[in-house]
Coordinates of C-alpha atoms in Angstrom, one line a residue:
M1 CA 0.1 -0.1 0.0
S2 CA 1.5 3.5 -1.3
S3 CA 2.6 6.2 1.4
Y4 CA 0.3 8.8 -0.1
W5 CA -2.8 6.4 1.1
H6 CA -2.0 6.6 4.4
Q7 CA -1.9 10.3 4.2
A8 CA -5.2 10.6 3.1
Q9 CA -5.9 8.2 5.7
A10 CA -4.1 10.2 8.3
L11 CA -6.1 13.6 7.3
G12 CA -9.3 11.6 7.9
R13 CA -10.2 10.4 5.4
G14 CA -11.7 6.9 4.7
T15 CA -10.7 4.0 3.5
A16 CA -12.1 2.2 0.4
A17 CA -12.8 0.2 -2.7
A18 CA -16.1 0.1 -4.7
D19 CA -17.9 -3.2 -6.3
P20 CA -18.0 -3.6 -10.0
T21 CA -21.8 -3.1 -11.4
H22 CA -23.1 -6.0 -13.4
E23 CA -26.2 -7.7 -12.9
R24 CA -29.6 -5.8 -13.6
A25 CA -29.9 -3.6 -16.1
A26 CA -32.8 -1.0 -15.3
Y27 CA -33.6 0.8 -12.2
G28 CA -37.5 -0.5 -10.9
S29 CA -37.0 -3.5 -13.4
A30 CA -35.0 -7.2 -12.9
Q31 CA -35.0 -7.9 -15.9
P32 CA -32.1 -7.1 -18.1
R33 CA -33.1 -5.3 -20.9
P34 CA -30.6 -4.1 -24.1
Y35 CA -28.6 -1.2 -24.8
L36 CA -31.3 1.5 -26.9
A37 CA -31.0 0.7 -30.5
A38 CA -28.6 2.6 -32.9
S39 CA -32.5 3.6 -34.9
Q40 CA -33.7 6.0 -32.3
A41 CA -30.3 8.3 -32.8
A42 CA -32.1 11.2 -35.4
A43 CA -31.3 14.6 -34.9
R44 CA -33.1 16.7 -32.7
S45 CA -33.7 20.2 -32.5
D46 CA -32.2 21.9 -29.4
G47 CA -36.2 22.4 -28.0
E48 CA -36.1 18.7 -28.2
M49 CA -32.9 17.7 -26.9
E50 CA -33.9 19.7 -23.7
A51 CA -37.1 18.2 -23.5
E52 CA -35.7 14.7 -23.8
E53 CA -32.7 15.8 -21.6
R54 CA -35.0 16.5 -18.6
A55 CA -37.1 13.2 -18.8
V56 CA -33.8 11.2 -18.8
V57 CA -32.6 12.5 -15.8
W58 CA -36.9 12.4 -14.5
E59 CA -37.1 8.7 -15.5
V60 CA -33.9 8.1 -13.2
A61 CA -35.4 10.2 -10.5
Q62 CA -39.2 10.0 -10.6
P63 CA -41.0 9.2 -7.0
G64 CA -43.1 6.5 -7.0
G65 CA -44.0 3.0 -8.0
A66 CA -43.5 0.0 -6.0
D67 CA -40.4 -1.2 -7.6
A68 CA -38.8 2.5 -6.4
A69 CA -36.3 0.8 -3.7
I70 CA -35.7 -1.8 -6.1
E71 CA -31.3 -2.0 -5.9
P72 CA -29.6 -1.0 -8.9
P73 CA -26.7 -3.3 -10.0
S74 CA -24.1 -1.6 -8.4
G75 CA -25.9 -2.5 -5.1
D76 CA -26.4 1.3 -4.5
A77 CA -29.4 1.5 -2.0
C78 CA -29.2 5.1 -1.0
A79 CA -29.0 5.9 -4.6
A80 CA -32.0 3.9 -6.2
Q81 CA -34.3 5.5 -3.2
L82 CA -34.0 8.8 -4.5
R83 CA -33.2 7.9 -8.6
I84 CA -29.9 9.9 -8.2
P85 CA -28.5 9.8 -11.7
K86 CA -24.6 9.1 -12.0
V87 CA -21.7 10.2 -13.5
A88 CA -19.6 7.4 -14.5
L89 CA -15.4 7.9 -14.0
M90 CA -14.0 5.4 -16.8
F91 CA -9.8 5.5 -16.1
L92 CA -7.8 4.1 -18.7
T93 CA -4.6 2.2 -17.5
R94 CA -1.8 0.3 -17.0
G95 CA -2.9 -0.7 -13.7
V96 CA -1.3 1.6 -11.5
L97 CA -4.0 5.1 -11.0
H98 CA -1.0 7.8 -9.4
H99 CA -3.3 10.2 -7.3
E100 CA -5.1 7.6 -5.3
A101 CA -4.8 9.2 -2.4
A102 CA -6.4 12.5 -4.0
W103 CA -9.4 10.8 -5.3
A104 CA -9.8 9.2 -1.5
L105 CA -10.0 12.7 -0.7
W106 CA -12.1 13.8 -3.6
F107 CA -14.6 11.1 -2.9
A108 CA -14.9 10.8 1.1
H109 CA -15.4 15.0 -0.2
A110 CA -19.3 13.5 -1.9
R111 CA -19.6 10.9 1.3
G112 CA -23.5 10.7 2.2
L113 CA -24.1 14.1 -0.3
L114 CA -28.1 13.4 -1.7
P115 CA -29.5 15.9 -4.4
A116 CA -32.1 18.0 -2.3
A117 CA -33.9 18.5 -5.8
L118 CA -34.5 14.6 -5.8
L119 CA -35.9 14.9 -2.3
R120 CA -38.4 17.4 -2.4
A121 CA -39.5 15.6 -5.4
R122 CA -39.7 12.6 -3.4
G123 CA -42.0 15.0 -0.4
C124 CA -39.3 14.2 2.1
E125 CA -41.4 12.1 3.6
P126 CA -40.3 10.5 6.7
R127 CA -40.2 7.3 6.1
L128 CA -37.9 7.8 3.0
L129 CA -35.8 10.5 5.5
A130 CA -35.4 7.1 7.9
S131 CA -34.4 4.8 5.2
L132 CA -31.9 7.0 3.9
A133 CA -30.5 7.9 7.1
S134 CA -29.7 4.2 7.4
T135 CA -28.1 3.0 3.8
C136 CA -26.8 6.5 2.7
G137 CA -23.0 8.1 3.1
A138 CA -20.9 6.8 5.9
A139 CA -23.9 4.2 7.0
A140 CA -23.9 2.4 3.9
S141 CA -20.5 0.4 3.5
P142 CA -16.6 0.7 5.7
R143 CA -16.0 1.4 2.0
L144 CA -14.9 5.0 0.8
L145 CA -16.7 4.7 -2.6
K146 CA -20.0 3.2 -1.2
Q147 CA -20.3 6.1 0.7
Q148 CA -20.7 8.8 -1.9
H149 CA -23.8 8.2 -4.6
L150 CA -23.5 10.4 -6.9
F151 CA -20.5 8.5 -9.0
S152 CA -19.6 5.2 -10.4
V153 CA -16.3 4.3 -11.2
Y154 CA -14.9 1.5 -13.7
V155 CA -11.2 0.6 -14.8
H156 CA -9.5 -1.1 -17.6
V157 CA -5.9 -3.0 -16.5
G158 CA -4.6 -3.4 -20.2
A159 CA -4.1 -7.5 -20.8
N160 CA -0.7 -6.6 -21.6
D161 CA 0.1 -6.6 -17.9
A162 CA -0.6 -10.8 -17.5
R163 CA 0.1 -10.7 -14.1
F164 CA -2.9 -8.3 -12.9
A165 CA -5.5 -10.1 -10.7
G166 CA -7.3 -6.9 -8.8
F167 CA -6.2 -3.9 -7.1
P168 CA -5.9 -4.8 -3.4
E169 CA -8.3 -5.2 -0.8
D170 CA -6.9 -1.9 0.7
S171 CA -7.0 -0.2 -2.1
L172 CA -10.0 2.4 -3.0
F173 CA -9.9 1.0 -6.4
H174 CA -10.5 -2.6 -5.2
G175 CA -13.1 -3.9 -7.4
T176 CA -13.7 -1.4 -9.5
D177 CA -11.5 -3.3 -12.6
I178 CA -13.7 -4.5 -15.2
K179 CA -13.8 -8.3 -16.5
E180 CA -13.0 -7.0 -20.7
R181 CA -9.5 -6.3 -20.6
V182 CA -7.9 -5.4 -23.9
H183 CA -4.1 -6.0 -25.0
V184 CA -3.5 -2.2 -25.9
S185 CA -1.1 -0.9 -28.1
W186 CA -0.3 3.0 -28.4
G187 CA -1.7 4.7 -31.7
T188 CA -3.7 1.9 -32.1
F189 CA -7.3 1.1 -32.6
A190 CA -6.9 -1.0 -29.3
L191 CA -7.2 2.2 -27.2
V192 CA -10.7 2.6 -28.6
D193 CA -11.7 -0.9 -27.7
A194 CA -10.4 -0.4 -24.4
T195 CA -13.1 2.8 -24.2
R196 CA -15.7 0.6 -25.4
A197 CA -15.3 -1.9 -23.0
L198 CA -15.3 1.0 -20.3
L199 CA -18.5 2.3 -21.3
R200 CA -20.2 -1.3 -22.0
A201 CA -19.4 -2.2 -17.9
A202 CA -20.8 1.3 -17.3
L203 CA -23.5 0.8 -19.3
Q204 CA -25.0 -2.6 -17.2
D205 CA -26.2 0.3 -14.6
P206 CA -28.9 2.3 -15.5
A207 CA -28.6 5.2 -13.2
N208 CA -25.1 6.2 -15.1
Q209 CA -25.9 8.8 -17.6
R210 CA -22.9 10.5 -18.2
F211 CA -20.0 8.9 -19.0
V212 CA -16.4 10.5 -18.5
L213 CA -12.7 9.3 -19.8
L214 CA -10.0 9.8 -17.6
S215 CA -6.6 8.3 -17.9
E216 CA -4.2 7.5 -14.8
S217 CA -2.5 10.5 -14.6
G218 CA -5.8 12.6 -14.7
V219 CA -7.0 14.5 -11.3
P220 CA -10.9 17.2 -11.1
L221 CA -10.2 20.3 -10.6
Y222 CA -13.5 20.3 -9.4
P223 CA -15.3 19.8 -5.9
P224 CA -17.5 16.4 -6.5
A225 CA -21.0 18.4 -5.9
A226 CA -20.2 20.8 -9.0
T227 CA -18.4 18.0 -11.0
H228 CA -21.7 16.3 -10.6
Q229 CA -23.8 19.3 -11.2
Q230 CA -22.4 20.9 -14.0
L231 CA -22.2 17.5 -16.5
L232 CA -25.9 16.4 -15.1
A233 CA -27.1 20.0 -16.5
E234 CA -25.1 19.9 -19.8
R235 CA -27.4 18.9 -22.3
R236 CA -24.1 17.8 -24.9
S237 CA -21.4 15.2 -25.1
R238 CA -18.1 17.0 -24.6
I239 CA -16.6 16.6 -27.5
N240 CA -16.3 17.7 -30.6
A241 CA -18.3 16.1 -33.5
C242 CA -18.8 19.6 -35.2
A243 CA -17.3 20.9 -38.8
N244 CA -16.3 24.3 -37.3
P245 CA -14.9 26.4 -40.3
G246 CA -11.5 26.7 -40.2
E247 CA -10.8 24.0 -37.8
E248 CA -7.9 21.6 -38.3
R249 CA -10.0 18.4 -38.4
N250 CA -6.3 16.0 -40.3
L251 CA -8.2 15.3 -43.5
H252 CA -4.7 14.0 -44.7
R253 CA -5.3 11.0 -42.4
W254 CA -8.7 10.6 -44.3
L255 CA -8.4 7.1 -46.7
G256 CA -10.7 6.6 -49.3
K257 CA -10.8 2.8 -48.7
M258 CA -12.1 3.7 -45.5
E259 CA -15.6 4.9 -47.0
S260 CA -18.8 3.2 -46.5
D261 CA -22.6 3.3 -46.5
K262 CA -22.6 5.0 -43.4
L263 CA -18.7 6.7 -42.9
K264 CA -17.6 9.6 -45.3
R265 CA -15.2 11.5 -45.8
E266 CA -17.5 14.4 -44.4
H267 CA -17.9 13.0 -41.8
W268 CA -14.6 13.3 -40.7
R269 CA -14.0 14.8 -37.4
K270 CA -10.4 14.9 -34.6
S271 CA -11.4 15.4 -30.9
S272 CA -9.4 15.1 -27.5
Q273 CA -10.0 11.4 -26.4
W274 CA -10.8 13.0 -22.8
M275 CA -14.4 13.2 -23.3
V276 CA -17.7 13.1 -21.7
L277 CA -20.2 11.4 -23.3
T278 CA -24.2 11.0 -22.9
R279 CA -26.0 7.4 -22.4
E280 CA -27.6 8.0 -25.3
H281 CA -24.2 8.6 -27.4
A282 CA -22.3 6.1 -25.6
V283 CA -24.9 3.6 -26.2
L284 CA -23.8 4.4 -30.2
A285 CA -20.3 3.7 -29.5
V286 CA -20.8 0.7 -28.0
N287 CA -23.3 -0.7 -30.5
D288 CA -21.4 0.4 -33.5
T289 CA -19.5 -1.9 -36.2
E290 CA -19.5 -0.7 -39.4
I291 CA -17.5 2.5 -38.9
A292 CA -15.5 0.9 -36.0
E293 CA -14.5 -1.9 -38.6
R294 CA -13.4 0.9 -41.2
F295 CA -11.0 2.3 -38.1
R296 CA -9.7 -0.9 -37.2
L297 CA -8.5 -1.2 -41.0
Y298 CA -7.3 1.8 -42.1
C299 CA -6.7 4.3 -39.1
L300 CA -3.2 3.4 -37.5
P301 CA 0.5 5.0 -37.6
T302 CA 2.0 3.2 -40.4
F303 CA 3.7 3.5 -43.6
R304 CA 1.4 3.0 -46.2
E305 CA 1.8 3.0 -49.7
G306 CA 5.0 4.5 -49.1
W307 CA 4.4 7.1 -47.1
W308 CA 3.6 7.2 -42.8
R309 CA 0.4 8.0 -42.2
D310 CA 0.0 9.1 -39.0
C311 CA -3.6 7.9 -38.2
Y312 CA -4.8 7.6 -34.6
S313 CA -8.2 6.1 -33.9
D314 CA -8.2 7.7 -30.0
E315 CA -8.5 11.2 -31.2
H316 CA -10.7 10.8 -34.3
Y317 CA -13.0 7.8 -33.7
F318 CA -15.7 8.6 -31.1
A319 CA -15.8 12.6 -32.8
T320 CA -16.5 10.7 -36.7
L321 CA -19.2 8.0 -35.1
L322 CA -21.2 11.1 -34.1
A323 CA -21.1 12.8 -37.2
A324 CA -21.8 9.7 -39.3
E325 CA -25.0 9.4 -37.3
G326 CA -26.1 12.7 -37.4
R327 CA -25.5 14.0 -34.1
D328 CA -23.3 16.3 -34.2
A329 CA -25.3 19.4 -33.1
E330 CA -25.9 17.3 -30.0
T331 CA -21.8 17.5 -28.8
D332 CA -20.3 21.0 -27.5
C333 CA -18.2 21.1 -30.9
R334 CA -15.2 21.2 -28.2
G335 CA -14.5 18.4 -26.6
Y336 CA -12.3 19.6 -23.4
A337 CA -13.3 17.9 -20.4
V338 CA -10.0 17.1 -19.3
H339 CA -7.4 20.0 -19.5
V340 CA -4.0 18.5 -21.5
D341 CA -1.3 20.6 -22.3
W342 CA -0.1 20.4 -26.0
S343 CA 1.9 24.0 -25.9
R344 CA 5.4 21.8 -27.0
M345 CA 4.0 20.0 -29.9
G346 CA 4.5 16.6 -30.8
E347 CA 2.9 13.1 -29.9
H348 CA 2.3 13.1 -26.6
P349 CA 1.3 16.0 -24.2
R350 CA 3.5 17.7 -21.1
A351 CA 3.2 16.5 -18.0
F352 CA 3.7 18.8 -15.1
E353 CA 6.8 18.5 -12.9
P354 CA 6.4 18.6 -8.8
R355 CA 7.4 22.3 -8.6
E356 CA 4.6 23.5 -10.6
I357 CA 1.7 22.0 -8.8
S358 CA 0.2 25.0 -6.8
S359 CA -2.9 26.7 -6.5
A360 CA -2.1 29.1 -9.1
R361 CA -1.5 26.6 -11.4
L362 CA -4.9 24.7 -10.6
R363 CA -7.2 27.4 -10.5
L364 CA -5.7 28.5 -14.1
L365 CA -6.8 25.0 -15.2
R366 CA -10.1 25.5 -14.4
A367 CA -10.1 29.4 -16.2
P368 CA -7.6 28.9 -19.4
T369 CA -9.8 31.2 -20.9
E370 CA -12.7 34.0 -20.3
G371 CA -16.4 32.3 -19.0
C372 CA -14.5 30.2 -16.4
R373 CA -16.8 30.9 -13.6
Y374 CA -15.5 28.5 -11.0
P375 CA -16.2 30.3 -7.3
A376 CA -20.3 30.7 -8.6
T377 CA -19.6 27.3 -9.8
I378 CA -19.1 25.9 -6.5
S379 CA -21.0 27.6 -4.7
T380 CA -24.0 26.8 -6.7
A381 CA -23.3 23.6 -6.3
D382 CA -22.6 23.4 -2.6
A383 CA -26.8 24.4 -2.5
Q384 CA -28.0 21.9 -4.3
F385 CA -27.0 18.7 -1.9
V386 CA -27.8 17.7 1.6
P387 CA -24.7 15.4 3.9
A388 CA -27.1 12.4 4.7
D389 CA -26.0 12.9 8.0
A390 CA -27.4 16.3 8.4
L391 CA -31.5 14.8 7.0
G392 CA -32.8 15.6 10.4
L393 CA -31.6 19.1 11.4
V394 CA -32.3 20.1 7.4
G395 CA -35.2 17.9 6.0
S396 CA -37.9 20.1 6.7
Q397 CA -35.7 23.3 5.4
V398 CA -35.1 21.1 2.4
C399 CA -38.9 20.6 1.4
T400 CA -40.2 23.5 1.6
A401 CA -37.8 26.0 0.2
P402 CA -38.7 27.1 -3.2
A403 CA -35.9 25.7 -5.8
P404 CA -36.0 24.8 -10.1
P405 CA -36.0 21.4 -10.9
P406 CA -32.9 19.1 -10.8
Y407 CA -29.9 19.4 -12.8
A408 CA -31.7 22.7 -14.7
S409 CA -29.5 25.2 -15.6
S410 CA -24.8 24.8 -15.3
A411 CA -22.7 27.7 -14.6
L412 CA -20.1 26.6 -17.1
R413 CA -19.2 27.0 -20.6
P414 CA -17.8 24.2 -22.5
Q415 CA -14.6 25.4 -23.1
C416 CA -13.8 24.7 -19.0
P417 CA -12.3 22.0 -18.0
L418 CA -13.8 20.0 -15.5
F419 CA -10.7 17.6 -15.3
A420 CA -6.5 17.6 -15.9
R421 CA -3.8 15.4 -17.0
K422 CA -0.6 14.5 -17.1
F423 CA 0.3 14.6 -13.9
A424 CA 3.2 12.0 -13.8
P425 CA 3.5 9.4 -10.4
H426 CA 6.4 11.7 -9.1
T427 CA 4.0 14.5 -8.8
A428 CA 1.5 12.6 -6.4
P429 CA 2.6 14.2 -3.2
A430 CA 2.6 17.6 -4.2
V431 CA -1.4 17.4 -5.8
L432 CA -2.4 15.6 -2.7
A433 CA -1.0 18.4 -0.4
A434 CA -2.5 20.9 -2.7
F435 CA -6.0 18.8 -1.9
A436 CA -5.8 18.9 1.4
D437 CA -5.0 22.3 1.4
C438 CA -7.5 24.0 3.7
A439 CA -5.9 28.0 3.0
N440 CA -5.6 28.0 0.1
G441 CA -8.9 28.6 -1.8
L442 CA -9.1 25.3 -4.3
R443 CA -12.2 23.6 -2.1
I444 CA -11.7 20.3 -4.8
A445 CA -11.5 18.1 -1.9
N446 CA -12.5 20.4 0.8
D447 CA -14.4 23.0 2.4
G448 CA -11.6 25.3 3.6
C449 CA -11.8 23.1 6.9

């Protein structure tokens, strides 16, 4: 067990682990159901998107019904009672997550948080409040990931590591590694295969409504409440599937042989690998076979017909798929969920050094451009959640306070990243210190103490 994990425990945060989410395929139903058919993927107007997106959230959050307390696949009885829509955090790794202690502090900051609007939707019934008090937060489990009800966690470890047998019992990520493992080779379609394996695993839990792809060197830039509130309020996937005029799409990587009945040259897109997908877009990604096969055959870094062709599927596949499906208008046209520093050019982004890790640096990563009002984002989100251990004290106040529907608005614009990378292993102590510092005002994993 790493010394960083001991540091997190010494700071009074929980020990950890989570079980993988499998089994049933729907809240309120013991019968599995298939993913949404790709034929449901017709393009929609902004108004239709907004109405449908609200319906999706309320379908998960809808109160009532005899099956309201049936456990979801994750076994999260607390989330099932309130029908809390979750954000799936999917880690693409080589078996080690460098910032386990920092993530532990972050998840501890989410312990027991419940969306106030969903409590109001259930009428704050006394029996419900009593049940929540016994199934939410610290009462839910001795394991940290089970003490929070806003996020699900999935980790892909490449099949390259034949010795990997799962994360140890005392790891935060124990039980989160998915069974489907891909032999990953940089620059090949295998990275897309691994991502789709993560999506398949996360889609087994119908509570998951947003799907975030992260790396072993990534960290959050906002506290859990703000991250959850922001992503659930956004109607569009954080990926660039748009044909923005003048934007570099690396069209030289397109080959005529890639064309098919569905895939044409005008659909070619480029976007960051590190993305956030809505559930409907995640379903499209795991159901696709035609476009995936074209990429598998023709988009890879190799010499072809006497010249070097540097085609990287992870930069193109998901955005191109959405464009080919006519879903470009359902993306944010930026794909900036995770800050990555490409200022040094080349095939790999710049990795931060320990001396660069400071509250000022993390604030800069939060707001690389205008429109990133992070103080308002954090304070607004704080007002949207109630700690489970305070239900008895604030129950009546929450129930009578006027408030908008859940996830009705977002404070951040699409150009504002919610996560950042690349923080190499030797930056872990500095990142942990920044997260634990009560005086720096970041509040990523504390309330200012």
